[in-house]
Coordinates of C-alpha atoms and ligand atoms in Angstrom, one line a residue:
M168 CA 47.3 11.3 -64.1
R169 CA 45.3 8.1 -64.3
S170 CA 45.6 4.7 -66.5
P171 CA 42.8 3.4 -68.4
M172 CA 42.5 0.7 -66.4
Q173 CA 42.3 3.3 -63.2
Q174 CA 39.8 5.2 -65.3
F175 CA 37.7 2.5 -66.0
I176 CA 37.3 1.2 -62.0
V177 CA 36.9 4.6 -61.1
S178 CA 34.6 4.4 -62.9
L179 CA 32.5 1.6 -61.6
P180 CA 29.8 2.5 -58.8
K181 CA 31.1 1.4 -56.2
A182 CA 30.0 0.8 -52.5
E183 CA 32.7 0.3 -49.3
L184 CA 31.9 -2.2 -47.3
H185 CA 34.4 -2.9 -44.5
L186 CA 36.1 -0.2 -43.7
H187 CA 37.4 0.1 -40.1
I188 CA 37.2 4.2 -39.8
E189 CA 40.2 4.6 -37.2
G190 CA 42.1 2.5 -39.6
T191 CA 42.3 5.5 -42.0
L192 CA 44.2 8.2 -39.6
E193 CA 46.9 8.9 -42.1
P194 CA 50.1 9.6 -40.3
E195 CA 49.7 13.3 -40.9
M196 CA 46.5 13.9 -40.0
A197 CA 48.3 11.5 -36.9
F198 CA 51.1 14.3 -36.5
Q199 CA 48.9 17.1 -37.0
L200 CA 46.0 15.2 -34.3
A201 CA 48.8 15.5 -31.5
A202 CA 49.9 18.5 -32.0
K203 CA 46.3 19.5 -31.2
H204 CA 46.4 17.1 -28.0
G205 CA 49.9 17.9 -26.3
V206 CA 51.5 14.2 -27.3
V207 CA 54.5 13.4 -28.1
L208 CA 55.0 10.8 -31.6
P209 CA 57.2 8.2 -31.0
Y210 CA 58.5 8.2 -34.5
A211 CA 60.6 11.4 -35.8
S212 CA 59.1 12.2 -38.8
I213 CA 55.3 11.5 -41.3
E214 CA 57.6 9.5 -43.0
A215 CA 59.0 7.3 -40.1
M216 CA 55.5 7.0 -38.6
R217 CA 55.0 5.3 -42.4
Q218 CA 57.4 3.2 -42.7
A219 CA 57.0 1.9 -38.8
Y220 CA 54.1 -0.5 -40.7
Q221 CA 55.7 -3.7 -41.1
F222 CA 53.4 -6.2 -40.2
S223 CA 53.6 -10.1 -39.6
N224 CA 49.9 -10.8 -38.1
L225 CA 47.3 -9.2 -37.3
Q226 CA 47.9 -8.7 -33.6
S227 CA 51.1 -7.0 -34.3
F228 CA 49.0 -4.2 -36.7
L229 CA 46.3 -4.3 -34.0
D230 CA 49.1 -3.2 -31.6
I231 CA 49.7 -0.1 -34.1
Y232 CA 46.1 0.8 -35.1
Y233 CA 44.8 0.8 -31.2
A234 CA 47.8 3.1 -30.4
G235 CA 47.0 5.1 -33.1
A236 CA 43.6 5.9 -31.7
E237 CA 44.2 7.3 -28.7
L238 CA 45.0 10.0 -30.8
L239 CA 40.9 10.5 -31.8
R240 CA 39.6 12.5 -28.7
D241 CA 37.0 15.0 -29.5
E242 CA 34.1 15.4 -31.2
A243 CA 36.2 17.2 -33.9
D244 CA 38.9 14.8 -34.4
F245 CA 35.9 12.0 -35.7
H246 CA 34.6 14.5 -37.9
A247 CA 37.6 14.8 -39.5
L248 CA 38.5 11.7 -40.0
T249 CA 35.0 10.7 -41.3
A250 CA 35.4 13.7 -44.1
A251 CA 38.9 12.8 -45.0
Y252 CA 38.3 9.5 -46.0
L253 CA 34.8 9.9 -47.8
R254 CA 36.7 12.4 -49.4
K255 CA 39.1 10.9 -50.4
A256 CA 36.6 8.0 -51.3
H257 CA 34.1 10.2 -53.3
S258 CA 37.2 10.9 -55.5
Q259 CA 38.1 7.0 -56.4
G260 CA 33.7 6.0 -57.4
V261 CA 32.8 4.8 -54.2
V262 CA 28.8 5.6 -54.2
H263 CA 27.9 3.8 -51.0
V264 CA 29.4 2.7 -48.1
E265 CA 29.1 1.2 -44.8
I266 CA 31.4 1.9 -41.6
F267 CA 32.6 0.2 -39.0
F268 CA 33.5 1.7 -35.8
D269 CA 35.1 0.9 -32.2
P270 CA 33.3 2.8 -29.9
Q271 CA 35.6 0.1 -27.0
T272 CA 38.6 1.8 -28.4
H273 CA 37.5 4.9 -27.6
T274 CA 34.8 4.8 -24.4
Q275 CA 37.7 2.5 -22.5
R276 CA 40.2 5.7 -21.8
G277 CA 37.3 8.4 -21.4
V278 CA 35.9 9.3 -24.9
A279 CA 32.3 9.8 -24.8
F280 CA 30.5 7.4 -27.3
D281 CA 27.9 10.7 -28.4
S282 CA 31.6 12.7 -29.0
V283 CA 32.2 8.9 -31.4
V284 CA 29.0 8.8 -32.8
G285 CA 28.5 12.7 -33.4
G286 CA 31.7 13.6 -34.6
I287 CA 31.2 10.5 -37.3
R288 CA 27.0 10.8 -38.3
R289 CA 28.0 14.5 -38.5
A290 CA 30.4 13.3 -41.2
L291 CA 27.9 10.8 -43.1
L292 CA 26.1 13.1 -43.1
E293 CA 27.4 16.0 -45.2
A294 CA 29.2 14.1 -47.1
E295 CA 25.6 12.6 -48.7
R296 CA 24.3 16.0 -48.9
E297 CA 27.6 17.5 -50.4
L298 CA 28.6 14.1 -52.9
G299 CA 26.0 12.5 -52.7
I300 CA 27.4 9.3 -50.7
T301 CA 24.5 7.5 -48.4
H302 CA 25.7 5.1 -45.4
R303 CA 25.3 2.6 -42.6
L304 CA 27.1 2.9 -39.7
I305 CA 28.1 -0.9 -38.6
L306 CA 29.3 -0.6 -34.1
C307 CA 31.9 -3.3 -34.2
F308 CA 32.5 -4.8 -31.0
L309 CA 36.2 -6.3 -29.6
R310 CA 36.7 -9.5 -30.0
H311 CA 39.4 -9.3 -27.7
L312 CA 36.8 -8.1 -24.0
S313 CA 34.8 -10.2 -22.9
A314 CA 30.9 -11.0 -24.2
E315 CA 29.1 -9.2 -20.7
E316 CA 31.7 -5.6 -21.8
A317 CA 29.9 -6.8 -25.8
M318 CA 26.8 -6.1 -23.7
R319 CA 27.4 -2.8 -21.5
T320 CA 29.1 -1.7 -24.4
L321 CA 25.1 -2.8 -27.0
E322 CA 23.0 -1.7 -24.1
Q323 CA 24.3 1.8 -24.8
V324 CA 23.7 2.4 -28.0
L325 CA 20.0 0.6 -28.1
P326 CA 18.7 4.6 -27.4
F327 CA 20.0 5.9 -30.7
G328 CA 18.1 3.9 -32.9
D329 CA 19.1 4.1 -36.0
V330 CA 21.4 5.8 -36.0
I331 CA 23.5 1.9 -36.3
A332 CA 22.3 -0.3 -38.4
G333 CA 24.2 -2.9 -37.4
V334 CA 26.7 -4.6 -35.2
G335 CA 30.4 -6.5 -36.5
L336 CA 32.5 -8.3 -34.3
D337 CA 37.5 -7.9 -35.1
S338 CA 39.8 -7.4 -33.4
S339 CA 42.1 -10.7 -32.2
E340 CA 40.3 -13.7 -34.0
A341 CA 41.7 -17.0 -32.8
G342 CA 41.0 -17.9 -29.5
H343 CA 37.6 -15.3 -29.9
P344 CA 35.2 -17.3 -31.3
P345 CA 32.0 -16.5 -32.7
S346 CA 29.4 -18.3 -30.0
K347 CA 31.4 -16.3 -27.5
F348 CA 28.9 -13.6 -28.8
A349 CA 25.2 -15.6 -29.1
A350 CA 23.8 -13.8 -26.2
V351 CA 25.1 -9.7 -27.3
F352 CA 24.0 -10.8 -31.4
D353 CA 20.6 -12.4 -30.2
R354 CA 19.8 -9.1 -28.2
A355 CA 21.0 -7.0 -31.2
R356 CA 18.9 -8.9 -33.7
R357 CA 15.9 -8.8 -31.7
A358 CA 15.6 -5.3 -31.4
G359 CA 16.4 -4.9 -35.6
L360 CA 20.0 -4.7 -35.6
L361 CA 21.2 -6.1 -38.1
A362 CA 24.6 -8.4 -38.1
V363 CA 28.2 -8.7 -39.8
A364 CA 31.2 -10.7 -38.4
H365 CA 35.1 -11.1 -39.0
A366 CA 35.4 -14.9 -40.0
G367 CA 37.9 -16.4 -41.6
E368 CA 41.0 -14.2 -41.7
E369 CA 43.1 -16.0 -38.9
G370 CA 40.9 -18.0 -37.7
P371 CA 39.9 -21.0 -38.8
A372 CA 36.9 -22.0 -41.8
A373 CA 34.3 -23.2 -39.0
Y374 CA 34.4 -19.3 -37.4
I375 CA 32.3 -18.9 -40.9
S376 CA 30.0 -21.1 -40.7
E377 CA 29.7 -20.5 -36.8
A378 CA 28.5 -16.8 -37.6
L379 CA 26.3 -17.7 -39.6
D380 CA 24.9 -20.0 -37.3
V381 CA 24.9 -19.2 -34.1
L382 CA 25.8 -15.5 -35.3
Q383 CA 23.3 -15.9 -37.6
V384 CA 25.2 -12.9 -40.1
R385 CA 24.6 -11.7 -43.6
R386 CA 28.4 -11.0 -44.2
I387 CA 31.0 -12.4 -43.6
D388 CA 33.6 -9.9 -43.1
H389 CA 37.2 -11.6 -45.0
G390 CA 36.7 -15.2 -44.9
V391 CA 38.8 -16.1 -47.2
R392 CA 39.8 -19.0 -45.1
C393 CA 36.4 -20.6 -46.1
E394 CA 38.0 -22.9 -49.1
E395 CA 39.8 -24.9 -46.2
D396 CA 36.1 -26.4 -46.6
P397 CA 34.7 -27.1 -49.8
E398 CA 31.3 -28.1 -48.0
L399 CA 30.9 -24.5 -46.6
V400 CA 31.7 -22.7 -49.7
R401 CA 29.4 -24.6 -51.9
R402 CA 27.2 -23.1 -48.8
L403 CA 27.8 -19.5 -49.8
V404 CA 27.2 -20.1 -53.6
R405 CA 24.4 -21.5 -52.4
E406 CA 22.8 -19.3 -49.7
R407 CA 24.4 -16.1 -51.8
V408 CA 26.8 -15.1 -48.6
P409 CA 28.5 -12.5 -49.5
L410 CA 32.4 -11.6 -48.3
T411 CA 34.1 -8.5 -47.0
V412 CA 37.5 -9.4 -48.8
C413 CA 40.2 -6.7 -48.3
P414 CA 43.1 -7.5 -51.2
L415 CA 46.4 -5.7 -49.0
S416 CA 45.0 -5.8 -46.3
N417 CA 45.9 -9.7 -46.6
I418 CA 48.9 -9.5 -47.7
R419 CA 49.9 -7.1 -44.8
L420 CA 48.8 -8.8 -42.2
R421 CA 50.5 -11.8 -44.2
V422 CA 46.9 -14.1 -44.8
F423 CA 48.7 -14.7 -47.9
D424 CA 52.5 -14.1 -49.1
R425 CA 52.1 -13.0 -52.1
M426 CA 48.7 -10.9 -54.0
E427 CA 49.6 -13.5 -56.7
A428 CA 48.8 -16.1 -54.4
H429 CA 45.1 -14.7 -53.3
N430 CA 42.1 -16.8 -53.8
L431 CA 39.8 -13.7 -54.4
K432 CA 39.8 -14.9 -58.7
R433 CA 38.6 -18.8 -57.8
L434 CA 36.1 -17.7 -55.4
L435 CA 35.1 -14.9 -58.0
E436 CA 35.0 -18.1 -60.7
L437 CA 32.9 -20.5 -58.1
G438 CA 30.5 -18.4 -58.1
V439 CA 31.0 -16.5 -54.3
C440 CA 29.8 -13.0 -54.1
V441 CA 33.4 -11.8 -52.9
T442 CA 33.4 -7.6 -52.8
V443 CA 37.0 -6.0 -52.8
N444 CA 37.1 -3.4 -50.0
S445 CA 40.2 -1.8 -47.9
D446 CA 40.1 -2.9 -44.5
D447 CA 42.3 -0.3 -42.9
P448 CA 44.0 1.8 -45.8
A449 CA 46.4 4.2 -44.1
Y450 CA 48.2 1.3 -42.6
F451 CA 47.8 -1.2 -45.5
G452 CA 48.6 0.8 -48.4
G453 CA 46.2 1.6 -50.2
Y454 CA 42.1 2.9 -50.2
L455 CA 40.0 1.2 -52.5
L456 CA 40.8 1.6 -55.9
E457 CA 44.5 0.5 -55.1
N458 CA 42.7 -2.8 -54.1
Y459 CA 41.1 -3.5 -57.0
L460 CA 43.9 -2.0 -59.4
A461 CA 46.3 -4.6 -56.7
V462 CA 43.6 -7.4 -57.8
Q463 CA 43.4 -7.4 -61.2
Q464 CA 47.0 -6.5 -61.8
A465 CA 48.1 -9.4 -59.6
L466 CA 45.2 -12.0 -60.7
D467 CA 45.1 -11.0 -63.9
L468 CA 41.3 -9.8 -63.5
S469 CA 39.5 -8.7 -67.1
K470 CA 37.3 -5.7 -67.4
A471 CA 34.0 -8.3 -66.5
N472 CA 35.9 -9.5 -63.9
L473 CA 36.0 -6.1 -61.9
A474 CA 32.8 -4.4 -63.2
L475 CA 31.0 -8.2 -61.4
L476 CA 32.6 -7.1 -58.1
A477 CA 31.4 -3.7 -58.5
R478 CA 28.2 -5.8 -58.9
N479 CA 28.8 -7.6 -55.9
S480 CA 29.7 -5.1 -54.0
I481 CA 26.1 -2.8 -54.7
E482 CA 24.5 -6.4 -53.4
A483 CA 25.9 -7.4 -50.6
S484 CA 25.7 -3.8 -49.2
F485 CA 22.7 -3.2 -47.4
L486 CA 20.6 -0.5 -49.3
A487 CA 17.2 -1.1 -49.9
Q488 CA 16.2 -3.6 -53.5
S489 CA 15.1 0.5 -55.2
E490 CA 18.3 2.1 -55.0
Q491 CA 20.9 -1.5 -55.2
R492 CA 18.4 -1.2 -58.9
R493 CA 19.9 2.0 -60.0
W494 CA 23.1 1.2 -59.3
F495 CA 22.9 -2.0 -61.3
A496 CA 21.9 -0.1 -63.5
A497 CA 24.4 2.1 -63.8
I498 CA 27.0 -0.6 -63.6
D499 CA 26.0 -2.1 -66.6
A500 CA 25.1 1.1 -68.5
V501 CA 29.9 1.0 -67.9
A502 CA 30.3 -2.2 -69.1
A503 CA 27.4 -1.7 -71.4
A504 CA 29.8 1.2 -73.2
D505 CA 33.0 -1.2 -73.2
Q506 CA 31.2 -3.7 -74.3
L507 CA 31.6 -6.6 -71.7
A508 CA 29.5 -9.3 -70.5
F509 CA 30.0 -10.2 -67.0
R510 CA 27.0 -12.1 -66.1
Ligands
HPA753 N1 40.7 -8.1 -38.6 C1 40.2 -7.6 -37.4 N2 40.0 -6.4 -36.4 C2 40.5 -5.5 -37.5 C3 40.9 -5.5 -38.0 C4 40.6 -6.7 -39.1 O1 41.3 -6.6 -40.2 N3 40.9 -4.4 -38.7 C5 40.7 -3.5 -37.7 N4 40.0 -3.8 -36.6
ZN754 ZN1 38.3 -5.5 -40.7

């Protein structure tokens, strides 16, 4: 049974804008794929696997995340993974998803790019038809690899045209500033791709400014360290640059030591276009509903705050304005039913 607060969150139409599809691999599916591919996992049971998800920082998570991704080997695996995520998201009131995938993680070990994109895309199109969830697909470059490798990956995907909506930047942040990928992002933007980047998760606020100035990104993934530079925060408000914040991820990777210390509410009240997202839900203990609920409880968010977060997620999405207006009206209707003034 869902509590009234959970029901309220589910009833708000929401977009999820920061979700790594490889990070939705639940231990149950990992064991199924291991059996299918004849792989012996270093865990005695599904429960033991879940228990092993204890992280001290971003890198300690990435090591386990990349090991898990090795179980994804053919088109059917990527399809099953994506379909399971979309069913879950739909059950929590997610109406639009912008999904990251890391092609280099797969092509480096001999999995064909077509199998990766083909499986993900088939599940996205089915979910659009059957569940009404709309989508965009965003290719992330691994920032711990070279800019040349990122450029080669980009050249590989350009023929796929409108299948890929944009490019992003993920993996180990510290020591890999956005400017390392300036030429790759230039080329991507010239080809009509939208740009986003992880910045200000473990890296400094200066990486956020660099992502905006050098990579010309439309949103910042995470971005919570922006507070270290008050002028940057004022810029985010002024230019309405969205942040795709991932609360449970931030606690599990020790960006904040407890949820009560998270700056999401403060940023929201300052007027930053903050959104809530799940990042890698199979590893961080919850999907979108659990992320909304965790910040609602720890930061005592009002229903009006929650409606604003949902509205921000639509505004920050790459949906056309006409589609955004439709969802704004639907959110207004949910708020009106509760007599909320949230804007
Ligand atoms: N940060 C960087 N790289 C990632 C993340 C993240 O939160 N999730 C998956 N790859
Ligand atoms: Zn991420």
